Amino acid sequence: MTVATENSPTPEAFADLKKKVRKLNSKAGQMKMDLHDLAEGLPTDYQDLMETAQRTYDIFSELDQLKKQLKNWEEALK
């Protein structure tokens, strides 16, 4: 994987980041569905609710950060 600082992305690093965002976006969608399914089944498996919600939050938070970085890099490469 190509490494670049946030201020000077290379086209390769940009492509790698874009790929990572796509993969994480897919994972985030799956977590959202898992959380939804868990919520629909309440009160069954309520013990898993906090852990699943935290994992879902963490993934969406990371995805938000990466999307912001991707947007910044896209502007820098223009």
Coordinates of C-alpha atoms in Angstrom, one line a residue:
M1 CA 0.0 0.0 0.0
T2 CA 1.3 3.4 -0.9
V3 CA 1.7 5.9 2.0
A4 CA 1.3 9.7 1.6
T5 CA 0.7 12.5 4.1
E6 CA -2.7 14.1 4.1
N7 CA -1.2 17.3 2.5
S8 CA 0.6 15.6 -0.4
P9 CA -1.3 12.5 -1.7
T10 CA 0.0 10.6 -4.6
P11 CA -2.4 9.2 -7.2
E12 CA -1.6 5.7 -6.0
A13 CA -2.4 6.6 -2.3
F14 CA -5.6 8.3 -3.5
A15 CA -6.6 5.1 -5.3
D16 CA -5.8 3.0 -2.2
L17 CA -7.8 5.3 0.0
K18 CA -10.7 5.1 -2.4
K19 CA -10.6 1.3 -2.4
K20 CA -10.5 1.3 1.4
V21 CA -13.5 3.6 1.6
R22 CA -15.5 1.3 -0.7
K23 CA -14.6 -1.7 1.4
L24 CA -15.4 0.0 4.7
N25 CA -18.7 1.4 3.2
S26 CA -19.7 -2.2 2.4
K27 CA -18.8 -3.3 6.0
A28 CA -20.7 -0.3 7.4
G29 CA -23.8 -1.3 5.5
Q30 CA -23.5 -4.8 6.8
M31 CA -23.2 -3.6 10.4
K32 CA -26.2 -1.3 9.9
M33 CA -28.2 -4.3 8.8
D34 CA -26.9 -6.4 11.7
L35 CA -27.9 -3.7 14.2
H36 CA -31.3 -3.4 12.6
D37 CA -31.9 -7.1 12.8
L38 CA -30.8 -7.1 16.4
A39 CA -33.2 -4.3 17.2
E40 CA -36.1 -6.0 15.5
G41 CA -35.5 -9.1 17.6
L42 CA -35.5 -7.3 21.0
P43 CA -35.7 -8.3 23.8
T44 CA -34.0 -11.4 22.5
D45 CA -30.2 -11.0 22.5
Y46 CA -30.4 -7.6 24.1
Q47 CA -27.0 -8.5 25.7
D48 CA -25.4 -8.0 22.3
L49 CA -27.0 -4.6 21.7
M50 CA -24.3 -2.3 23.2
E51 CA -21.4 -4.2 21.6
T52 CA -23.0 -4.2 18.1
A53 CA -24.0 -0.6 18.4
Q54 CA -20.4 0.4 19.4
R55 CA -18.9 -1.5 16.5
T56 CA -21.4 0.1 14.1
Y57 CA -20.6 3.5 15.5
D58 CA -16.9 2.9 15.2
I59 CA -17.1 1.8 11.6
F60 CA -19.3 4.8 10.6
S61 CA -17.0 7.1 12.4
E62 CA -13.9 5.8 10.6
L63 CA -15.8 5.9 7.3
D64 CA -16.7 9.5 7.9
Q65 CA -13.1 10.4 8.6
L66 CA -11.8 8.5 5.5
K67 CA -14.5 10.2 3.3
K68 CA -13.3 13.6 4.5
Q69 CA -9.7 12.7 3.8
L70 CA -10.7 11.4 0.3
K71 CA -12.5 14.6 -0.5
N72 CA -9.4 16.7 0.7
W73 CA -7.1 14.5 -1.4
E74 CA -9.4 14.8 -4.4
E75 CA -9.2 18.6 -4.2
A76 CA -5.4 18.4 -3.7
L77 CA -4.9 16.3 -6.9
K78 CA -6.9 18.6 -9.1

